[in-house]
């Protein structure tokens, strides 16, 4: 069963405008995403301009829009000999090729019975990602609450044979492609710059801002924690673990080119991408096709991760259900005080970062909050910056007015160096355990805590249990009993959700400020509701 609307027009400049307006109105009626509408409209216009330029005589076209078997479609049929406007020898400009490759409504071309046809369909409207994520959390809480209705054997069987394997499958898939995503994102971002001078300026601006802000906010968090806990002064014990700090600093340089990808060490991967990117940038005139290849590889890796993330709601349900089954719903009541304190500190840093942008660029806090809400929710429900990666890029460019080259280079760097709330989480756990075990502190204690939280936060290994390893080193340094590691691990697991969502928002704000300093911020788009 089908229904359709028809438009007949000549493919000249006026006719192309008519077709474009016709398709735009139809897509609006179909409630297509505004961004996708604009990209599709521009793509169709460019393709029809190629058709107009190819034929020496006037060409008639008929446009059909409608629904067939529940699928909304658009057909543009034009006369003449076979002509494919996508053909490489037609030399479409780079912008048009990017529009075509990145659009979900990519038209396809065919020729049959003396007629050329461009055809595309609109994807069905789906439930918003954040709604699915919140729904997964609610469902997990319900399953956690009704655990008492099942026997221990049923719980163990479901955990070991269903939930845990599903969780492992998602994490393995994500880890497999995340390293490629980060590597090609940084590399293509660098190669997309004008030259080595542009990279030097951008790199210094973005990296310095992330490092300085993280160091400052971690120090501020330690100050706030001291005002809350009021730990007693006295003698402290424990080794400095300075050798671990030195190793952490120099671990950025990989021992070979494969181990960073095998081990998933993001810091080493970014280091390699920057070095290779600089070399390509310095020889850009001799490697003209390299940038295009890297952009395509980056698109492939991004779309692959997006495909894997289709499993995200299932993963959230599984992991949270396991958490509640293994630790009980009372887990929140046992650590409510440090959780409340850390949440308050993290959100204070987030609000402060947003206020700086709001005041500097005269944009409403309400508008900023609405724009970053989707990425915040993804971070809050997944505790994964990799899962939110493509959405963060999209938000930066579409809603915050950050230039694509700044965003593509800055987002992966920010995932590593925007570590204010990560350091704050470590400090919060140390303060809680120090108070719990009745230990004393001194001035050197504060300095060492700040240094260790800062260095470990920006170099946290991307492996399971990495936070626990770092906390173990810090706890040993401050003579905290090893039995406290179980408490620290539980707190770190829960804090991670707050940390990830906060880091994403702070990264948005810091990149706005960096883009402005580089002259690459569209302030009108940023202010637009």
Short mmCIF file of C-alpha atoms in Angstrom, two decimals:
data_model
loop_
_atom_site.label_atom_id
_atom_site.label_comp_id
_atom_site.label_asym_id
_atom_site.label_seq_id
_atom_site.Cartn_x
_atom_site.Cartn_y
_atom_site.Cartn_z
CA UNK A 1 0.00 0.00 0.00
CA UNK A 2 1.42 3.41 -0.95
CA UNK A 3 0.61 7.09 -1.33
CA UNK A 4 2.65 9.83 -3.02
CA UNK A 5 2.91 13.47 -4.11
CA UNK A 6 4.36 14.51 -7.45
CA UNK A 7 6.23 17.54 -8.82
CA UNK A 8 7.23 18.06 -12.47
CA UNK A 9 9.93 20.64 -13.20
CA UNK A 10 12.83 21.50 -15.51
CA UNK A 11 16.30 20.96 -14.01
CA UNK A 12 17.57 24.53 -14.30
CA UNK A 13 18.59 26.86 -11.48
CA UNK A 14 15.01 27.88 -10.76
CA UNK A 15 13.83 24.29 -11.01
CA UNK A 16 16.51 23.08 -8.60
CA UNK A 17 15.33 25.66 -6.05
CA UNK A 18 11.76 24.42 -6.54
CA UNK A 19 12.78 20.78 -6.04
CA UNK A 20 14.83 21.70 -2.99
CA UNK A 21 11.92 23.57 -1.41
CA UNK A 22 9.51 20.73 -2.26
CA UNK A 23 11.75 18.12 -0.60
CA UNK A 24 12.41 20.39 2.39
CA UNK A 25 8.67 20.87 3.03
CA UNK A 26 8.08 17.14 2.75
CA UNK A 27 10.88 16.31 5.20
CA UNK A 28 9.56 18.95 7.61
CA UNK A 29 6.11 17.34 7.49
CA UNK A 30 7.78 14.02 8.23
CA UNK A 31 9.39 15.65 11.31
CA UNK A 32 12.91 14.88 10.12
CA UNK A 33 15.78 16.06 12.28
CA UNK A 34 16.60 19.65 11.27
CA UNK A 35 20.31 18.96 10.86
CA UNK A 36 19.68 15.95 8.62
CA UNK A 37 17.16 17.96 6.61
CA UNK A 38 19.71 20.68 5.85
CA UNK A 39 22.43 18.19 4.89
CA UNK A 40 20.07 16.22 2.64
CA UNK A 41 18.79 19.36 0.97
CA UNK A 42 22.31 20.64 0.25
CA UNK A 43 23.36 17.20 -1.04
CA UNK A 44 20.40 17.00 -3.45
CA UNK A 45 21.05 20.56 -4.70
CA UNK A 46 24.71 19.77 -5.43
CA UNK A 47 23.79 16.57 -7.28
CA UNK A 48 21.15 18.36 -9.40
CA UNK A 49 23.61 21.15 -10.20
CA UNK A 50 25.94 18.44 -11.57
CA UNK A 51 23.05 17.09 -13.67
CA UNK A 52 22.31 20.58 -15.01
CA UNK A 53 25.97 21.18 -15.87
CA UNK A 54 26.33 17.81 -17.62
CA UNK A 55 23.50 18.07 -20.18
CA UNK A 56 23.66 20.70 -22.90
CA UNK A 57 19.88 20.75 -23.37
CA UNK A 58 17.09 21.28 -20.86
CA UNK A 59 16.27 18.20 -18.79
CA UNK A 60 12.86 17.46 -17.32
CA UNK A 61 12.53 15.83 -13.91
CA UNK A 62 9.69 14.38 -11.88
CA UNK A 63 9.89 14.27 -8.09
CA UNK A 64 7.86 11.70 -6.17
CA UNK A 65 7.56 11.76 -2.37
CA UNK A 66 5.41 9.47 -0.28
CA UNK A 67 5.14 6.33 1.79
CA UNK A 68 5.37 2.74 0.60
CA UNK A 69 4.90 -0.19 2.98
CA UNK A 70 5.44 2.18 5.91
CA UNK A 71 8.69 3.60 4.51
CA UNK A 72 8.93 7.26 3.45
CA UNK A 73 10.75 7.72 0.16
CA UNK A 74 11.79 10.36 -2.38
CA UNK A 75 12.43 9.65 -6.09
CA UNK A 76 13.87 12.19 -8.54
CA UNK A 77 13.56 10.87 -12.10
CA UNK A 78 15.22 12.82 -14.94
CA UNK A 79 15.53 12.28 -18.70
CA UNK A 80 18.64 11.82 -20.81
CA UNK A 81 21.42 9.33 -21.36
CA UNK A 82 22.90 7.53 -18.38
CA UNK A 83 24.61 10.02 -16.07
CA UNK A 84 25.76 9.26 -12.54
CA UNK A 85 26.32 12.52 -10.58
CA UNK A 86 28.28 10.54 -7.98
CA UNK A 87 30.88 9.46 -10.55
CA UNK A 88 34.43 10.23 -9.46
CA UNK A 89 35.33 11.77 -12.80
CA UNK A 90 32.76 14.49 -12.14
CA UNK A 91 35.08 15.89 -9.45
CA UNK A 92 32.56 16.75 -6.76
CA UNK A 93 34.12 19.20 -4.33
CA UNK A 94 35.35 17.90 -0.95
CA UNK A 95 32.49 19.56 0.96
CA UNK A 96 29.84 17.85 -1.18
CA UNK A 97 31.55 14.47 -0.83
CA UNK A 98 31.62 14.94 2.94
CA UNK A 99 27.91 15.80 2.99
CA UNK A 100 27.07 12.74 0.94
CA UNK A 101 29.21 10.35 2.98
CA UNK A 102 28.06 11.60 6.40
CA UNK A 103 24.34 11.92 5.66
CA UNK A 104 22.04 9.09 6.75
CA UNK A 105 19.72 9.87 3.83
CA UNK A 106 22.26 9.29 1.08
CA UNK A 107 20.55 9.20 -2.35
CA UNK A 108 21.35 6.24 -4.59
CA UNK A 109 21.53 6.54 -8.39
CA UNK A 110 20.25 4.08 -10.98
CA UNK A 111 19.49 4.04 -14.73
CA UNK A 112 16.72 2.00 -16.33
CA UNK A 113 14.48 2.31 -19.40
CA UNK A 114 16.12 5.56 -20.53
CA UNK A 115 15.49 7.23 -17.16
CA UNK A 116 17.97 8.32 -14.48
CA UNK A 117 16.78 8.12 -10.90
CA UNK A 118 17.98 9.46 -7.55
CA UNK A 119 16.31 7.68 -4.65
CA UNK A 120 16.49 7.92 -0.88
CA UNK A 121 14.37 6.97 2.12
CA UNK A 122 13.90 8.57 5.53
CA UNK A 123 14.74 6.59 8.62
CA UNK A 124 11.89 5.92 10.99
CA UNK A 125 11.64 8.12 14.03
CA UNK A 126 13.16 6.34 16.99
CA UNK A 127 12.98 6.84 20.71
CA UNK A 128 15.58 9.34 21.88
CA UNK A 129 18.80 7.73 23.09
CA UNK A 130 18.62 9.40 26.49
CA UNK A 131 15.08 8.07 27.01
CA UNK A 132 16.24 4.52 26.31
CA UNK A 133 19.17 4.93 28.71
CA UNK A 134 17.00 6.26 31.53
CA UNK A 135 14.52 3.45 30.88
CA UNK A 136 17.34 0.90 31.18
CA UNK A 137 18.39 2.34 34.54
CA UNK A 138 14.80 2.21 35.87
CA UNK A 139 14.41 -1.39 34.67
CA UNK A 140 17.68 -2.37 36.36
CA UNK A 141 16.54 -0.80 39.64
CA UNK A 142 13.27 -2.76 39.45
CA UNK A 143 15.16 -6.02 38.90
CA UNK A 144 17.46 -5.10 41.79
CA UNK A 145 14.49 -4.55 44.08
CA UNK A 146 12.83 -7.87 43.22
CA UNK A 147 16.00 -9.91 43.70
CA UNK A 148 14.62 -11.25 46.98
CA UNK A 149 11.91 -13.10 45.06
CA UNK A 150 14.46 -15.40 43.43
CA UNK A 151 16.54 -18.21 44.89
CA UNK A 152 20.31 -17.95 45.06
CA UNK A 153 20.73 -20.60 42.36
CA UNK A 154 18.57 -18.67 39.89
CA UNK A 155 20.51 -15.47 40.58
CA UNK A 156 23.88 -17.21 40.14
CA UNK A 157 22.79 -18.90 36.92
CA UNK A 158 21.45 -15.67 35.40
CA UNK A 159 24.56 -13.73 36.44
CA UNK A 160 27.14 -16.24 35.23
CA UNK A 161 25.46 -17.53 32.06
CA UNK A 162 23.43 -14.58 30.78
CA UNK A 163 24.20 -11.16 32.25
CA UNK A 164 27.99 -11.36 32.64
CA UNK A 165 28.59 -12.80 29.11
CA UNK A 166 26.37 -10.08 27.58
CA UNK A 167 28.29 -7.39 29.45
CA UNK A 168 31.63 -8.89 28.37
CA UNK A 169 30.54 -9.02 24.71
CA UNK A 170 29.70 -5.30 24.69
CA UNK A 171 32.90 -4.27 26.49
CA UNK A 172 35.06 -6.42 24.20
CA UNK A 173 33.44 -4.95 21.09
CA UNK A 174 33.81 -1.42 22.43
CA UNK A 175 37.45 -1.89 23.44
CA UNK A 176 38.25 -3.45 20.07
CA UNK A 177 37.14 -0.41 18.09
CA UNK A 178 37.68 2.37 20.66
CA UNK A 179 41.45 2.40 20.11
CA UNK A 180 40.96 2.87 16.36
CA UNK A 181 38.36 5.56 16.97
CA UNK A 182 40.69 7.63 19.18
CA UNK A 183 43.74 7.08 16.95
CA UNK A 184 42.08 8.10 13.68
CA UNK A 185 40.15 10.93 15.31
CA UNK A 186 43.30 12.61 16.60
CA UNK A 187 45.22 11.87 13.40
CA UNK A 188 42.53 13.13 11.00
CA UNK A 189 41.99 16.18 13.21
CA UNK A 190 45.67 17.13 12.98
CA UNK A 191 45.91 16.42 9.25
CA UNK A 192 42.84 18.57 8.62
CA UNK A 193 44.67 21.65 9.88
CA UNK A 194 46.26 24.17 7.57
CA UNK A 195 49.83 23.47 8.61
CA UNK A 196 52.29 22.74 11.42
CA UNK A 197 51.95 26.30 12.72
CA UNK A 198 48.18 25.86 13.16
CA UNK A 199 48.74 22.60 15.01
CA UNK A 200 51.33 24.15 17.29
CA UNK A 201 48.97 26.96 18.28
CA UNK A 202 45.94 24.69 18.68
CA UNK A 203 47.83 22.00 20.57
CA UNK A 204 49.30 24.43 23.08
CA UNK A 205 45.96 26.18 23.61
CA UNK A 206 43.86 23.07 24.16
CA UNK A 207 46.35 20.91 26.07
CA UNK A 208 47.48 23.71 28.39
CA UNK A 209 43.90 24.68 29.18
CA UNK A 210 42.91 21.11 30.08
CA UNK A 211 45.99 20.55 32.25
CA UNK A 212 45.87 23.89 34.08
CA UNK A 213 42.13 23.70 34.76
CA UNK A 214 42.39 20.09 35.95
CA UNK A 215 45.27 20.92 38.32
CA UNK A 216 43.37 23.92 39.70
CA UNK A 217 40.05 22.13 40.20
CA UNK A 218 41.72 19.13 41.89
CA UNK A 219 43.47 21.51 44.32
CA UNK A 220 40.16 23.29 44.94
CA UNK A 221 38.43 19.95 45.59
CA UNK A 222 41.06 18.98 48.17
CA UNK A 223 40.49 22.32 49.90
CA UNK A 224 36.72 21.79 50.02
CA UNK A 225 37.17 18.22 51.33
CA UNK A 226 39.40 19.46 54.14
CA UNK A 227 36.78 22.01 55.20
CA UNK A 228 34.21 19.19 55.37
CA UNK A 229 36.27 16.46 57.08
CA UNK A 230 38.59 18.60 59.26
CA UNK A 231 41.16 15.82 59.62
CA UNK A 232 43.58 16.13 62.58
CA UNK A 233 47.21 17.16 62.07
CA UNK A 234 50.02 14.91 63.24
CA UNK A 235 52.71 12.46 62.12
CA UNK A 236 52.08 10.54 58.87
CA UNK A 237 53.68 7.34 57.65
CA UNK A 238 54.09 5.56 54.36
CA UNK A 239 56.47 5.62 51.40
CA UNK A 240 56.29 8.38 48.85
CA UNK A 241 55.90 5.97 45.92
CA UNK A 242 57.78 8.56 43.85
CA UNK A 243 59.08 5.78 41.58
CA UNK A 244 55.47 5.01 40.59
CA UNK A 245 54.86 8.65 39.73
CA UNK A 246 57.99 8.80 37.57
CA UNK A 247 57.02 5.59 35.78
CA UNK A 248 53.53 6.99 35.16
CA UNK A 249 54.98 10.13 33.54
CA UNK A 250 57.35 8.29 31.20
CA UNK A 251 54.81 5.55 30.38
CA UNK A 252 53.38 7.85 27.70
CA UNK A 253 56.14 6.64 25.34
CA UNK A 254 55.31 3.12 24.06
CA UNK A 255 57.96 0.40 23.86
CA UNK A 256 56.73 -0.69 20.41
CA UNK A 257 54.06 0.37 17.89
CA UNK A 258 51.67 -2.53 18.56
CA UNK A 259 51.40 -2.80 22.34
CA UNK A 260 49.36 0.44 22.75
CA UNK A 261 46.67 -1.01 20.46
CA UNK A 262 46.85 -4.46 22.06
CA UNK A 263 46.69 -3.09 25.61
CA UNK A 264 44.30 -0.24 24.76
CA UNK A 265 46.57 2.41 26.32
CA UNK A 266 44.85 5.61 25.16
CA UNK A 267 47.60 7.93 26.35
CA UNK A 268 50.20 6.10 24.26
CA UNK A 269 47.83 5.91 21.30
CA UNK A 270 47.24 9.67 21.37
CA UNK A 271 51.02 10.22 21.65
CA UNK A 272 51.61 8.10 18.54
CA UNK A 273 48.80 9.83 16.64
CA UNK A 274 50.22 13.27 17.43
CA UNK A 275 53.75 12.31 16.30
CA UNK A 276 52.50 10.73 13.04
CA UNK A 277 50.13 13.66 12.47
CA UNK A 278 52.95 16.18 12.82
CA UNK A 279 55.04 14.28 10.26
CA UNK A 280 52.13 14.16 7.78
CA UNK A 281 51.37 17.84 8.37
CA UNK A 282 55.00 18.80 7.72
CA UNK A 283 54.90 16.93 4.40
CA UNK A 284 51.34 17.79 3.43
CA UNK A 285 52.29 18.95 -0.09
CA UNK A 286 53.72 15.49 -0.86
CA UNK A 287 50.95 13.51 0.86
CA UNK A 288 47.90 15.16 -0.68
CA UNK A 289 45.70 12.06 -0.61
CA UNK A 290 46.60 11.05 2.94
CA UNK A 291 44.19 13.49 4.60
CA UNK A 292 41.22 12.24 2.57
CA UNK A 293 42.10 8.63 3.42
CA UNK A 294 42.38 9.42 7.13
CA UNK A 295 39.03 11.26 7.13
CA UNK A 296 37.39 8.20 5.55
CA UNK A 297 39.04 5.86 8.08
CA UNK A 298 37.88 8.14 10.89
CA UNK A 299 34.31 8.04 9.53
CA UNK A 300 34.46 4.23 9.34
CA UNK A 301 35.70 3.89 12.93
CA UNK A 302 33.10 6.39 14.21
CA UNK A 303 30.22 4.62 12.46
CA UNK A 304 31.48 1.25 13.71
CA UNK A 305 31.47 2.42 17.33
CA UNK A 306 28.01 3.93 16.80
CA UNK A 307 26.83 0.52 15.56
CA UNK A 308 28.29 -1.21 18.62
CA UNK A 309 26.59 1.36 20.84
CA UNK A 310 23.20 0.21 19.60
CA UNK A 311 23.63 -2.39 22.36
CA UNK A 312 24.10 0.33 24.96
CA UNK A 313 20.66 0.17 26.68
CA UNK A 314 21.08 -3.60 27.09
CA UNK A 315 24.57 -3.11 28.53
CA UNK A 316 23.35 -0.55 31.08
CA UNK A 317 20.55 -2.83 32.22
CA UNK A 318 22.92 -5.77 32.57
CA UNK A 319 25.72 -3.97 34.45
CA UNK A 320 23.45 -2.16 36.89
CA UNK A 321 21.42 -5.30 37.56
CA UNK A 322 24.65 -7.17 38.35
CA UNK A 323 25.76 -4.32 40.63
CA UNK A 324 22.53 -4.42 42.62
CA UNK A 325 22.43 -8.23 42.78
CA UNK A 326 26.03 -8.50 43.96
CA UNK A 327 26.05 -5.59 46.41
CA UNK A 328 22.39 -5.05 47.22
CA UNK A 329 20.40 -1.84 46.94
CA UNK A 330 21.76 -0.86 50.36
CA UNK A 331 25.11 -0.06 48.72
CA UNK A 332 24.01 3.56 48.38
CA UNK A 333 23.10 3.82 52.07
CA UNK A 334 26.51 2.56 53.19
CA UNK A 335 28.43 5.30 51.35
CA UNK A 336 25.82 8.04 51.13
CA UNK A 337 27.99 10.72 52.76
CA UNK A 338 31.08 10.52 50.47
CA UNK A 339 28.77 10.00 47.48
CA UNK A 340 26.83 13.15 48.34
CA UNK A 341 30.04 15.13 48.95
CA UNK A 342 31.70 13.99 45.72
CA UNK A 343 28.53 14.59 43.68
CA UNK A 344 28.26 18.11 45.12
CA UNK A 345 31.93 18.89 44.33
CA UNK A 346 31.66 17.52 40.78
CA UNK A 347 28.49 19.42 39.98
CA UNK A 348 29.97 22.57 41.55
CA UNK A 349 32.90 22.31 39.11
CA UNK A 350 30.46 21.69 36.25
CA UNK A 351 28.29 24.70 37.14
CA UNK A 352 31.39 26.88 37.58
CA UNK A 353 32.67 25.85 34.14
CA UNK A 354 29.27 26.59 32.59
CA UNK A 355 29.06 29.95 34.38
CA UNK A 356 32.41 31.01 32.92
CA UNK A 357 31.16 30.28 29.40
CA UNK A 358 27.74 31.80 30.12
CA UNK A 359 29.19 35.09 31.36
CA UNK A 360 31.98 35.35 28.80
CA UNK A 361 29.76 34.73 25.77
CA UNK A 362 26.49 36.09 27.17
CA UNK A 363 24.61 32.82 26.72
CA UNK A 364 21.85 31.63 29.04
CA UNK A 365 22.72 28.83 31.48
CA UNK A 366 19.38 27.25 30.61
CA UNK A 367 20.32 27.20 26.92
CA UNK A 368 23.73 25.67 27.69
CA UNK A 369 22.16 23.01 29.90
CA UNK A 370 19.65 22.06 27.22
CA UNK A 371 22.39 21.72 24.58
CA UNK A 372 24.67 19.47 26.62
CA UNK A 373 21.90 17.42 28.26
CA UNK A 374 22.05 14.43 25.84
CA UNK A 375 25.81 13.90 26.27
CA UNK A 376 25.53 14.41 30.04
CA UNK A 377 22.86 11.70 30.27
CA UNK A 378 24.90 9.28 28.15
CA UNK A 379 27.90 9.80 30.43
CA UNK A 380 25.78 9.51 33.59
CA UNK A 381 24.20 6.21 32.52
CA UNK A 382 27.20 4.55 30.87
CA UNK A 383 30.31 5.85 32.67
CA UNK A 384 32.01 5.72 29.24
CA UNK A 385 33.38 8.70 27.33
CA UNK A 386 33.98 6.44 24.32
CA UNK A 387 30.27 5.64 24.05
CA UNK A 388 29.48 9.35 24.09
CA UNK A 389 32.28 10.23 21.64
CA UNK A 390 30.30 10.75 18.43
CA UNK A 391 27.47 12.54 20.26
CA UNK A 392 29.99 14.88 21.90
CA UNK A 393 31.45 15.76 18.48
CA UNK A 394 27.97 16.35 17.12
CA UNK A 395 27.01 18.59 20.05
CA UNK A 396 30.22 20.61 19.80
CA UNK A 397 29.76 21.35 16.12
CA UNK A 398 25.97 21.59 15.81
CA UNK A 399 24.93 23.20 19.08
CA UNK A 400 27.94 24.90 20.63
CA UNK A 401 29.43 26.39 17.46
CA UNK A 402 32.88 24.84 17.94
CA UNK A 403 34.85 24.46 14.71
CA UNK A 404 35.10 20.80 13.54
CA UNK A 405 38.92 20.86 13.50
CA UNK A 406 39.02 22.05 17.13
CA UNK A 407 36.41 19.48 18.16
CA UNK A 408 37.98 16.51 16.37
CA UNK A 409 41.39 17.26 17.89
CA UNK A 410 40.15 18.45 21.30
CA UNK A 411 37.58 15.78 22.21
CA UNK A 412 39.97 12.77 22.36
CA UNK A 413 42.57 14.94 24.11
CA UNK A 414 39.90 16.07 26.55
CA UNK A 415 38.89 12.46 27.26
CA UNK A 416 42.39 12.01 28.68
CA UNK A 417 43.41 15.37 30.11
CA UNK A 418 40.08 16.81 31.27
CA UNK A 419 40.50 15.01 34.58
CA UNK A 420 39.37 17.46 37.28
CA UNK A 421 36.52 15.31 38.59
CA UNK A 422 38.57 12.10 38.24
CA UNK A 423 41.22 13.56 40.54
CA UNK A 424 38.47 14.84 42.83
CA UNK A 425 37.00 11.31 43.07
CA UNK A 426 40.38 9.90 44.15
CA UNK A 427 40.80 12.69 46.72
CA UNK A 428 37.26 12.12 48.03
CA UNK A 429 37.94 8.43 48.60
CA UNK A 430 41.27 9.12 50.35
CA UNK A 431 39.67 11.72 52.64
CA UNK A 432 36.82 9.35 53.53
CA UNK A 433 39.17 6.43 54.31
CA UNK A 434 41.59 8.64 56.24
CA UNK A 435 38.70 9.84 58.38
CA UNK A 436 37.25 6.31 58.63
CA UNK A 437 40.50 4.89 60.03
CA UNK A 438 41.24 7.93 62.23
CA UNK A 439 44.56 8.84 60.56
CA UNK A 440 46.30 12.21 60.80
CA UNK A 441 47.67 14.51 58.09
CA UNK A 442 50.23 17.30 57.56
CA UNK A 443 51.20 19.87 54.91
CA UNK A 444 53.25 17.33 52.93
CA UNK A 445 50.19 15.07 52.90
CA UNK A 446 48.20 17.71 50.99
CA UNK A 447 50.96 18.30 48.45
CA UNK A 448 51.50 14.62 47.78
CA UNK A 449 47.74 13.95 47.53
CA UNK A 450 47.31 16.73 44.96
CA UNK A 451 50.30 15.54 42.91
CA UNK A 452 49.26 11.90 42.91
CA UNK A 453 45.60 12.62 42.13
CA UNK A 454 46.60 14.91 39.25
CA UNK A 455 49.13 12.55 37.65
CA UNK A 456 47.06 9.39 38.08
CA UNK A 457 43.91 11.13 36.83
CA UNK A 458 45.46 12.20 33.50
CA UNK A 459 47.20 8.86 32.97
CA UNK A 460 44.60 6.40 34.24
CA UNK A 461 45.14 3.13 32.32
CA UNK A 462 42.05 2.17 30.27
CA UNK A 463 41.81 -1.34 31.69
CA UNK A 464 39.43 -3.02 34.09
CA UNK A 465 40.48 -2.33 37.68
CA UNK A 466 42.82 0.54 36.72
CA UNK A 467 41.22 2.94 39.19
CA UNK A 468 41.54 0.33 41.95
CA UNK A 469 45.26 -0.10 41.14
CA UNK A 470 45.85 3.65 41.35
CA UNK A 471 43.84 3.91 44.58
CA UNK A 472 45.89 1.05 46.03
CA UNK A 473 49.12 2.95 45.35
CA UNK A 474 47.71 6.16 46.84
CA UNK A 475 46.37 4.34 49.91
CA UNK A 476 49.73 2.69 50.51
CA UNK A 477 51.41 6.08 50.28
CA UNK A 478 49.15 7.44 53.05
CA UNK A 479 49.31 4.32 55.24
CA UNK A 480 45.61 3.48 54.79
CA UNK A 481 44.94 -0.20 55.70
CA UNK A 482 44.61 -2.52 52.72
CA UNK A 483 41.19 -3.68 53.95
CA UNK A 484 39.89 -0.30 52.84
CA UNK A 485 40.51 -1.25 49.20
CA UNK A 486 37.15 -3.02 49.00
CA UNK A 487 35.37 0.14 50.17
CA UNK A 488 37.47 2.21 47.75
CA UNK A 489 36.60 -0.08 44.84
CA UNK A 490 32.87 0.14 45.51
CA UNK A 491 33.02 3.92 45.84
CA UNK A 492 35.13 4.23 42.68
CA UNK A 493 32.64 2.13 40.71
CA UNK A 494 29.73 4.39 41.64
CA UNK A 495 31.73 7.63 41.42
CA UNK A 496 32.67 6.74 37.85
CA UNK A 497 29.17 7.53 36.58
CA UNK A 498 29.27 11.03 38.11
CA UNK A 499 32.86 11.53 36.96
CA UNK A 500 32.24 10.65 33.31
CA UNK A 501 29.16 12.85 32.93
CA UNK A 502 30.92 15.77 34.64
CA UNK A 503 34.06 15.43 32.52
CA UNK A 504 32.00 15.49 29.34
CA UNK A 505 30.32 18.77 30.30
CA UNK A 506 33.59 20.37 31.46
CA UNK A 507 35.23 19.31 28.17
CA UNK A 508 32.41 21.00 26.22
CA UNK A 509 32.99 24.24 28.11
CA UNK A 510 36.79 24.16 27.88
CA UNK A 511 36.65 23.57 24.12
CA UNK A 512 34.30 26.54 23.76
CA UNK A 513 36.89 28.72 25.48
CA UNK A 514 39.76 27.22 23.46
CA UNK A 515 37.88 27.65 20.17
CA UNK A 516 37.21 31.30 21.02
CA UNK A 517 40.89 31.93 21.71
CA UNK A 518 41.74 30.32 18.36
CA UNK A 519 39.06 32.36 16.55
CA UNK A 520 37.10 29.19 15.73
CA UNK A 521 33.90 29.65 17.79
CA UNK A 522 30.55 30.52 16.21
CA UNK A 523 29.12 32.63 19.05
CA UNK A 524 25.78 33.13 17.34
CA UNK A 525 25.25 29.38 17.14
CA UNK A 526 26.34 29.03 20.77
CA UNK A 527 23.79 31.62 21.93
CA UNK A 528 20.98 30.32 19.75
CA UNK A 529 18.34 28.42 21.81
#
